[in-house]
């Protein structure tokens, strides 16, 4: 990337006075790695988010919008532009709909919905980060996915400089997929449609149970970005020919037409492998950990090594779930 000129930086700082220079992205991401963002804006309102983007566009400064930073791997060289963090955290509940601004913390949205006597979003209690990030990647776990709860998503189309609202069916949701990954949209807010709960105490119990299961199965004590890879989805079992020659594939995975990436990594013998301070968890094969002072390059090298091993052993090409920034 071309270095930002001092003139552009000064002009941006004048237009967006809350912007700071040289912000460590290691401090802002759950991986705890990454260099400096040349410019950084924390936007507490939707208007501030739009203004931060508009100014970047006017001045021809590259920008990247993020939320909790829990699904990002930022380059050791940082980001030569402005990183804009959505911190518009409003949550309002009306009857059985929840309106959440994009910077609302996903776990808070889940807890608020249960406190207000609603059910259907308990699964999200342990998903780190913001609801904007969750919509972007159609986050999911424990049988739930954003696409099951979303009624509408409001965006700012920064190419056309207009706000738009999309119904669930227009969002292009798939497994860890949405159209927001492919369009010039800033997610501003979303509306979730949930059901009234006959027994709100049950919702709280379910959330406690989910948090217990997460602690048991995931290495939450170390820094990570959650699952590094998507599970491998297939239409035709011929895609598993090489895999089936060496390993017995569980019936449940065949039935769901989805092979767990963590299971593949485990069977490829890669759990516990490391490059510097980057390590594949020994508890969950799809969690790549920063065990101390890992660099983004080390994590990237480990991701590539695991990807190659799984491809060479099983003929399966894993796709990253984690988003790369500044590479
Ligand atoms: C310990 C741990 C456990 C996890 N468990 C799960 C899990 O169970 N299920 C799951 O699906 N994920 C899981 N994740 C991954 C991650 O938490 C989710 O993907 C989460 O929804 C990302 O939200 P975020 O705000 O942190 O997004 P960020 O990491 O900040 O951003 C992710 C992507 O979303 C885009 N984005 C964010 N906000 C906006 C916005 N307002 N407008 C446009 N684009 C935006 C960014 O540009 C980026 O490409 C886990 C992560 C960790 C660290």
Tab-separated table of C-alpha atoms and ligand atoms in Angstrom:
chain	number	residue	atom	x	y	z
A	1	UNK	CA	0.000	0.000	0.000
A	2	UNK	CA	1.148	3.571	-0.758
A	3	UNK	CA	2.162	5.430	2.418
A	4	UNK	CA	-0.354	8.086	3.487
A	5	UNK	CA	0.963	11.588	2.985
A	6	UNK	CA	1.166	14.028	5.912
A	7	UNK	CA	-1.191	16.334	3.992
A	8	UNK	CA	-3.887	13.668	3.792
A	9	UNK	CA	-3.418	12.760	7.442
A	10	UNK	CA	-3.705	16.392	8.528
A	11	UNK	CA	-6.822	16.902	6.389
A	12	UNK	CA	-8.466	13.781	7.844
A	13	UNK	CA	-7.624	14.782	11.432
A	14	UNK	CA	-9.185	18.170	10.802
A	15	UNK	CA	-12.403	16.634	9.489
A	16	UNK	CA	-12.576	13.813	12.058
A	17	UNK	CA	-11.112	15.255	15.266
A	18	UNK	CA	-11.709	12.057	17.306
A	19	UNK	CA	-9.297	10.232	14.994
A	20	UNK	CA	-5.981	9.165	16.540
A	21	UNK	CA	-2.674	8.307	14.886
A	22	UNK	CA	-0.634	5.111	15.119
A	23	UNK	CA	-3.056	2.933	17.077
A	24	UNK	CA	-1.826	-0.562	17.955
A	25	UNK	CA	-4.142	-3.133	16.358
A	26	UNK	CA	-2.670	-5.780	18.683
A	27	UNK	CA	-4.549	-3.988	21.462
A	28	UNK	CA	-7.754	-3.969	19.456
A	29	UNK	CA	-8.026	-7.568	18.278
A	30	UNK	CA	-8.651	-10.815	20.125
A	31	UNK	CA	-5.546	-12.380	18.490
A	32	UNK	CA	-3.436	-9.650	20.159
A	33	UNK	CA	-1.257	-9.308	17.066
A	34	UNK	CA	-0.926	-6.703	14.343
A	35	UNK	CA	0.972	-3.490	13.748
A	36	UNK	CA	-0.182	0.108	13.873
A	37	UNK	CA	-3.203	1.560	12.139
A	38	UNK	CA	-1.887	4.792	10.668
A	39	UNK	CA	-5.233	6.360	11.625
A	40	UNK	CA	-7.935	5.011	13.939
A	41	UNK	CA	-11.470	6.174	14.670
A	42	UNK	CA	-13.783	4.825	17.347
A	43	UNK	CA	-17.241	5.859	16.158
A	44	UNK	CA	-19.805	6.004	18.992
A	45	UNK	CA	-22.806	6.655	16.728
A	46	UNK	CA	-24.014	5.576	13.313
A	47	UNK	CA	-23.641	9.183	12.122
A	48	UNK	CA	-20.004	9.211	13.271
A	49	UNK	CA	-19.404	5.959	11.375
A	50	UNK	CA	-20.844	7.397	8.174
A	51	UNK	CA	-18.875	10.627	8.633
A	52	UNK	CA	-15.610	8.726	9.187
A	53	UNK	CA	-16.128	6.783	5.954
A	54	UNK	CA	-17.284	9.791	3.914
A	55	UNK	CA	-14.193	11.759	4.937
A	56	UNK	CA	-11.931	8.838	4.024
A	57	UNK	CA	-13.598	8.576	0.612
A	58	UNK	CA	-13.396	12.338	-0.024
A	59	UNK	CA	-9.684	12.341	0.786
A	60	UNK	CA	-8.983	9.075	-1.018
A	61	UNK	CA	-7.734	7.371	2.159
A	62	UNK	CA	-8.167	3.561	2.404
A	63	UNK	CA	-10.472	2.534	5.257
A	64	UNK	CA	-11.509	-0.673	6.995
A	65	UNK	CA	-14.581	-0.966	9.228
A	66	UNK	CA	-14.545	-3.447	12.079
A	67	UNK	CA	-16.360	-4.186	15.319
A	68	UNK	CA	-14.880	-6.259	18.130
A	69	UNK	CA	-11.820	-7.414	16.197
A	70	UNK	CA	-12.554	-11.021	17.164
A	71	UNK	CA	-12.317	-12.413	13.639
A	72	UNK	CA	-9.353	-10.428	12.316
A	73	UNK	CA	-5.708	-11.124	11.601
A	74	UNK	CA	-3.994	-7.767	11.112
A	75	UNK	CA	-0.593	-7.671	9.407
A	76	UNK	CA	2.540	-6.946	11.436
A	77	UNK	CA	2.955	-3.921	9.160
A	78	UNK	CA	-0.373	-2.578	10.379
A	79	UNK	CA	-2.826	-0.726	8.159
A	80	UNK	CA	-1.870	2.186	5.934
A	81	UNK	CA	-5.219	3.939	6.142
A	82	UNK	CA	-7.975	4.488	8.685
A	83	UNK	CA	-9.362	1.642	10.797
A	84	UNK	CA	-12.907	2.578	11.810
A	85	UNK	CA	-14.393	0.781	14.792
A	86	UNK	CA	-18.179	0.578	15.103
A	87	UNK	CA	-18.958	1.516	18.722
A	88	UNK	CA	-22.614	2.468	18.191
A	89	UNK	CA	-23.904	0.159	20.882
A	90	UNK	CA	-27.656	0.874	21.142
A	91	UNK	CA	-30.082	-1.983	21.807
A	92	UNK	CA	-33.849	-1.480	22.016
A	93	UNK	CA	-36.589	-4.058	22.396
A	94	UNK	CA	-40.162	-3.629	21.250
A	95	UNK	CA	-42.559	-6.515	21.684
A	96	UNK	CA	-40.737	-9.425	20.059
A	97	UNK	CA	-38.255	-7.474	17.968
A	98	UNK	CA	-34.774	-6.346	18.998
A	99	UNK	CA	-33.184	-3.380	17.235
A	100	UNK	CA	-29.403	-3.509	17.612
A	101	UNK	CA	-26.927	-0.964	16.281
A	102	UNK	CA	-23.946	-2.564	14.542
A	103	UNK	CA	-21.534	-1.878	17.413
A	104	UNK	CA	-23.780	-3.574	20.001
A	105	UNK	CA	-21.926	-6.426	21.703
A	106	UNK	CA	-23.461	-9.699	20.488
A	107	UNK	CA	-23.480	-11.277	23.970
A	108	UNK	CA	-25.279	-8.198	25.343
A	109	UNK	CA	-27.910	-8.478	22.624
A	110	UNK	CA	-28.464	-12.123	23.606
A	111	UNK	CA	-28.710	-11.292	27.347
A	112	UNK	CA	-31.004	-8.304	26.729
A	113	UNK	CA	-33.353	-10.398	24.606
A	114	UNK	CA	-33.649	-13.027	27.344
A	115	UNK	CA	-34.100	-10.360	30.070
A	116	UNK	CA	-36.985	-8.960	28.030
A	117	UNK	CA	-38.702	-12.343	27.934
A	118	UNK	CA	-37.704	-13.347	24.408
A	119	UNK	CA	-36.272	-16.599	23.119
A	120	UNK	CA	-34.360	-17.646	19.989
A	121	UNK	CA	-31.066	-15.787	20.435
A	122	UNK	CA	-29.627	-17.554	23.506
A	123	UNK	CA	-27.068	-19.365	21.323
A	124	UNK	CA	-25.247	-16.095	20.613
A	125	UNK	CA	-24.348	-15.345	24.233
A	126	UNK	CA	-20.731	-16.496	23.873
A	127	UNK	CA	-19.985	-15.156	20.387
A	128	UNK	CA	-17.375	-12.412	20.917
A	129	UNK	CA	-17.549	-9.096	19.081
A	130	UNK	CA	-20.367	-7.001	17.706
A	131	UNK	CA	-23.653	-7.703	16.001
A	132	UNK	CA	-22.340	-5.979	12.835
A	133	UNK	CA	-19.500	-8.491	12.648
A	134	UNK	CA	-21.954	-11.309	13.363
A	135	UNK	CA	-24.258	-10.212	10.519
A	136	UNK	CA	-21.295	-9.816	8.143
A	137	UNK	CA	-20.131	-13.418	8.657
A	138	UNK	CA	-23.536	-14.931	9.484
A	139	UNK	CA	-22.058	-16.051	12.814
A	140	UNK	CA	-23.459	-19.177	14.378
A	141	UNK	CA	-23.003	-21.911	16.962
A	142	UNK	CA	-24.948	-24.432	19.043
A	143	UNK	CA	-27.651	-24.819	16.412
A	144	UNK	CA	-28.250	-21.096	15.798
A	145	UNK	CA	-27.193	-18.700	13.059
A	146	UNK	CA	-27.766	-14.994	12.502
A	147	UNK	CA	-29.888	-15.792	9.456
A	148	UNK	CA	-32.470	-17.504	11.692
A	149	UNK	CA	-33.021	-14.340	13.728
A	150	UNK	CA	-32.544	-11.465	11.286
A	151	UNK	CA	-35.610	-9.641	10.021
A	152	UNK	CA	-33.870	-6.676	8.373
A	153	UNK	CA	-30.392	-5.170	8.088
A	154	UNK	CA	-29.825	-1.456	7.592
A	155	UNK	CA	-26.679	-0.391	5.720
A	156	UNK	CA	-24.946	2.676	4.410
A	157	UNK	CA	-24.005	2.154	0.769
A	158	UNK	CA	-20.820	4.188	0.623
A	159	UNK	CA	-20.526	4.104	-3.152
A	160	UNK	CA	-23.975	5.605	-3.639
A	161	UNK	CA	-24.001	7.618	-0.388
A	162	UNK	CA	-27.432	6.321	0.654
A	163	UNK	CA	-28.907	4.242	3.462
A	164	UNK	CA	-30.781	1.064	2.539
A	165	UNK	CA	-32.626	-1.675	4.340
A	166	UNK	CA	-32.586	-5.330	3.318
A	167	UNK	CA	-34.966	-8.089	4.305
A	168	UNK	CA	-33.541	-11.405	5.508
A	169	UNK	CA	-34.070	-13.009	2.095
A	170	UNK	CA	-32.054	-10.276	0.381
A	171	UNK	CA	-28.989	-10.691	2.633
A	172	UNK	CA	-27.545	-13.700	0.787
A	173	UNK	CA	-26.918	-15.596	3.993
A	174	UNK	CA	-25.150	-18.944	3.788
A	175	UNK	CA	-22.727	-20.822	5.983
A	176	UNK	CA	-20.434	-18.011	7.319
A	177	UNK	CA	-21.486	-16.064	4.277
A	178	UNK	CA	-23.544	-12.993	3.438
A	179	UNK	CA	-23.740	-10.481	0.607
A	180	UNK	CA	-22.186	-7.919	2.994
A	181	UNK	CA	-18.849	-9.629	2.319
A	182	UNK	CA	-19.093	-8.623	-1.330
A	183	UNK	CA	-20.765	-5.217	-1.432
A	184	UNK	CA	-19.642	-1.682	-0.472
A	185	UNK	CA	-21.830	-1.607	2.633
A	186	UNK	CA	-21.304	-0.412	6.156
A	187	UNK	CA	-23.732	-2.298	8.407
A	188	UNK	CA	-25.519	0.264	10.599
A	189	UNK	CA	-28.050	-1.841	12.484
A	190	UNK	CA	-30.275	-4.873	12.333
A	191	UNK	CA	-33.646	-6.002	13.577
A	192	UNK	CA	-33.995	-9.473	15.068
A	193	UNK	CA	-37.393	-11.126	15.226
A	194	UNK	CA	-37.607	-13.484	18.195
A	195	UNK	CA	-40.384	-15.371	19.970
A	196	UNK	CA	-41.988	-14.679	23.322
A	197	UNK	CA	-40.638	-17.057	25.919
A	198	UNK	CA	-43.047	-19.175	27.933
A	199	UNK	CA	-40.360	-19.580	30.619
A	200	UNK	CA	-37.623	-16.868	30.696
A	201	UNK	CA	-35.692	-18.765	33.404
A	202	UNK	CA	-35.067	-21.481	30.820
A	203	UNK	CA	-33.354	-18.940	28.535
A	204	UNK	CA	-30.920	-18.021	31.309
A	205	UNK	CA	-30.235	-21.698	31.994
A	206	UNK	CA	-29.560	-22.293	28.310
A	207	UNK	CA	-27.085	-19.384	28.194
A	208	UNK	CA	-25.264	-20.682	31.297
A	209	UNK	CA	-25.105	-24.129	29.727
A	210	UNK	CA	-23.647	-22.698	26.497
A	211	UNK	CA	-21.001	-20.743	28.394
A	212	UNK	CA	-20.086	-23.910	30.333
A	213	UNK	CA	-19.750	-25.929	27.110
A	214	UNK	CA	-17.602	-23.223	25.503
A	215	UNK	CA	-15.209	-23.160	28.451
A	216	UNK	CA	-14.969	-26.930	28.369
A	217	UNK	CA	-14.382	-27.322	24.608
A	218	UNK	CA	-12.581	-24.114	23.573
A	219	UNK	CA	-9.180	-22.756	24.653
A	220	UNK	CA	-10.654	-19.468	25.889
A	221	UNK	CA	-7.670	-18.793	28.155
A	222	UNK	CA	-5.447	-17.952	25.129
A	223	UNK	CA	-5.702	-15.246	22.472
A	224	UNK	CA	-7.283	-16.366	19.204
A	225	UNK	CA	-9.802	-15.353	16.554
A	226	UNK	CA	-12.050	-18.345	17.188
A	227	UNK	CA	-12.143	-20.873	14.364
A	228	UNK	CA	-9.463	-20.222	11.756
A	229	UNK	CA	-11.176	-22.246	9.007
A	230	UNK	CA	-14.705	-22.893	7.823
A	231	UNK	CA	-15.936	-26.447	8.030
A	232	UNK	CA	-15.691	-28.241	4.677
A	233	UNK	CA	-19.089	-28.419	3.015
A	234	UNK	CA	-19.651	-30.804	0.101
A	235	UNK	CA	-22.488	-31.748	-2.241
A	236	UNK	CA	-21.054	-34.952	-3.548
A	237	UNK	CA	-19.245	-37.566	-1.442
A	238	UNK	CA	-16.708	-38.047	-4.246
A	239	UNK	CA	-15.035	-34.930	-2.762
A	240	UNK	CA	-14.155	-37.184	0.190
A	241	UNK	CA	-12.552	-40.025	-1.821
A	242	UNK	CA	-9.009	-39.405	-0.554
A	243	UNK	CA	-10.160	-38.670	2.995
A	244	UNK	CA	-12.222	-41.863	3.194
A	245	UNK	CA	-9.203	-43.961	2.155
A	246	UNK	CA	-7.331	-43.008	5.309
A	247	UNK	CA	-9.929	-42.137	7.970
A	248	UNK	CA	-13.386	-43.327	8.952
A	249	UNK	CA	-15.635	-40.300	8.596
A	250	UNK	CA	-18.341	-40.015	11.287
A	251	UNK	CA	-21.856	-40.674	9.997
A	252	UNK	CA	-23.124	-37.359	11.433
A	253	UNK	CA	-20.684	-35.391	9.234
A	254	UNK	CA	-21.679	-37.353	6.125
A	255	UNK	CA	-25.340	-36.747	6.903
A	256	UNK	CA	-24.815	-32.996	7.400
A	257	UNK	CA	-22.604	-32.799	4.289
A	258	UNK	CA	-20.090	-30.902	6.384
A	259	UNK	CA	-16.713	-32.078	7.698
A	260	UNK	CA	-15.504	-30.290	10.805
A	261	UNK	CA	-12.263	-28.393	10.083
A	262	UNK	CA	-11.079	-29.080	13.652
A	263	UNK	CA	-11.622	-32.815	13.123
A	264	UNK	CA	-9.629	-32.718	9.844
A	265	UNK	CA	-6.780	-30.836	11.511
A	266	UNK	CA	-6.748	-33.314	14.388
A	267	UNK	CA	-6.661	-36.295	11.975
A	268	UNK	CA	-3.894	-34.654	9.961
A	269	UNK	CA	-1.844	-34.707	13.172
A	270	UNK	CA	-1.535	-30.936	13.347
A	271	UNK	CA	-2.904	-30.260	16.828
A	272	UNK	CA	-0.218	-28.709	19.014
A	273	UNK	CA	1.953	-27.753	15.987
A	274	UNK	CA	3.570	-24.353	16.276
A	275	UNK	CA	5.475	-21.642	14.457
A	276	UNK	CA	7.144	-19.365	16.994
A	277	UNK	CA	4.479	-18.418	19.522
A	278	UNK	CA	1.635	-19.342	17.171
A	279	UNK	CA	0.174	-22.727	18.041
A	280	UNK	CA	-2.673	-24.982	16.963
A	281	UNK	CA	-4.642	-25.593	20.158
A	282	UNK	CA	-4.372	-29.053	21.681
A	283	UNK	CA	-7.957	-28.682	22.907
A	284	UNK	CA	-9.672	-27.664	19.643
A	285	UNK	CA	-7.929	-28.206	16.291
A	286	UNK	CA	-9.526	-25.215	14.592
A	287	UNK	CA	-8.320	-22.681	17.189
A	288	UNK	CA	-4.980	-21.079	16.345
A	289	UNK	CA	-3.485	-19.448	19.414
A	290	UNK	CA	-1.142	-16.627	20.171
A	291	UNK	CA	0.528	-18.195	23.190
A	292	UNK	CA	2.683	-15.161	23.975
A	293	UNK	CA	4.378	-12.894	21.487
A	294	UNK	CA	3.241	-14.438	18.201
A	295	UNK	CA	3.456	-12.273	15.096
A	296	UNK	CA	0.877	-12.160	12.337
A	297	UNK	CA	3.489	-13.711	10.013
A	298	UNK	CA	3.896	-16.673	12.343
A	299	UNK	CA	0.141	-17.202	12.531
A	300	UNK	CA	-0.115	-16.924	8.759
A	301	UNK	CA	2.743	-19.436	8.306
A	302	UNK	CA	0.986	-21.869	10.650
A	303	UNK	CA	-2.333	-21.418	8.827
A	304	UNK	CA	-0.579	-22.180	5.505
A	305	UNK	CA	1.223	-25.194	6.931
A	306	UNK	CA	-2.025	-26.685	8.263
A	307	UNK	CA	-3.862	-25.920	5.043
A	308	UNK	CA	-1.168	-27.693	3.003
A	309	UNK	CA	-1.077	-30.730	5.312
A	310	UNK	CA	-4.877	-31.182	5.142
A	311	UNK	CA	-4.814	-30.763	1.357
A	312	UNK	CA	-1.924	-33.198	0.895
A	313	UNK	CA	-3.335	-35.831	3.281
A	314	UNK	CA	-7.028	-35.627	2.468
A	315	UNK	CA	-7.365	-33.720	-0.821
A	316	UNK	CA	-9.466	-31.081	0.911
A	317	UNK	CA	-8.805	-27.358	0.549
A	318	UNK	CA	-9.799	-25.552	3.748
A	319	UNK	CA	-11.023	-21.953	3.473
A	320	UNK	CA	-10.209	-19.358	6.095
A	321	UNK	CA	-13.000	-18.003	8.286
A	322	UNK	CA	-10.667	-15.388	9.773
A	323	UNK	CA	-10.451	-12.090	7.845
A	324	UNK	CA	-7.057	-10.723	6.788
A	325	UNK	CA	-6.316	-7.008	7.117
A	326	UNK	CA	-3.345	-5.118	5.719
A	327	UNK	CA	-1.633	-7.999	3.917
B	1	LIG	C1	-12.970	-17.213	21.401
B	1	LIG	C2	-13.763	-16.980	20.152
B	1	LIG	C3	-14.899	-17.735	19.899
B	1	LIG	C4	-15.640	-17.523	18.723
B	1	LIG	N1	-16.755	-18.267	18.523
B	1	LIG	C5	-17.483	-18.082	17.406
B	1	LIG	C6	-18.664	-18.844	17.171
B	1	LIG	O1	-19.075	-19.664	17.987
B	1	LIG	N2	-19.347	-18.639	16.023
B	1	LIG	C7	-18.927	-17.719	15.093
B	1	LIG	O2	-19.593	-17.583	14.047
B	1	LIG	N3	-17.824	-16.990	15.290
B	1	LIG	C8	-17.091	-17.138	16.422
B	1	LIG	N4	-15.966	-16.388	16.626
B	1	LIG	C9	-15.516	-15.434	15.589
B	1	LIG	C10	-16.054	-14.000	15.817
B	1	LIG	O3	-16.312	-13.766	17.171
B	1	LIG	C11	-17.329	-13.757	15.027
B	1	LIG	O4	-17.059	-13.889	13.660
B	1	LIG	C12	-17.901	-12.363	15.326
B	1	LIG	O5	-19.221	-12.304	14.888
B	1	LIG	C13	-17.074	-11.242	14.719
B	1	LIG	O6	-17.572	-10.018	15.221
B	1	LIG	P1	-16.597	-8.773	15.383
B	1	LIG	O7	-17.416	-7.568	15.729
B	1	LIG	O8	-15.492	-9.071	16.316
B	1	LIG	O9	-16.053	-8.642	13.909
B	1	LIG	P2	-14.615	-8.124	13.466
B	1	LIG	O10	-13.602	-9.170	13.781
B	1	LIG	O11	-14.379	-6.780	14.011
B	1	LIG	O12	-14.815	-8.052	11.894
B	1	LIG	C14	-15.056	-9.228	11.167
B	1	LIG	C15	-15.496	-8.841	9.745
B	1	LIG	O13	-16.748	-8.170	9.812
B	1	LIG	C16	-16.680	-6.923	9.152
B	1	LIG	N5	-17.503	-5.965	9.907
B	1	LIG	C17	-17.564	-5.827	11.254
B	1	LIG	N6	-18.452	-4.858	11.570
B	1	LIG	C18	-18.940	-4.376	10.413
B	1	LIG	C19	-19.891	-3.349	10.080
B	1	LIG	N7	-20.535	-2.624	10.994
B	1	LIG	N8	-20.164	-3.139	8.770
B	1	LIG	C20	-19.542	-3.866	7.799
B	1	LIG	N9	-18.636	-4.836	8.056
B	1	LIG	C21	-18.337	-5.092	9.349
B	1	LIG	C22	-15.198	-6.531	9.183
B	1	LIG	O14	-14.878	-5.681	8.108
B	1	LIG	C23	-14.515	-7.875	9.083
B	1	LIG	O15	-14.352	-8.262	7.742
B	1	LIG	C24	-15.219	-16.551	17.793
B	1	LIG	C25	-14.084	-15.771	18.055
B	1	LIG	C26	-13.362	-15.979	19.226
B	1	LIG	C27	-12.173	-15.118	19.501
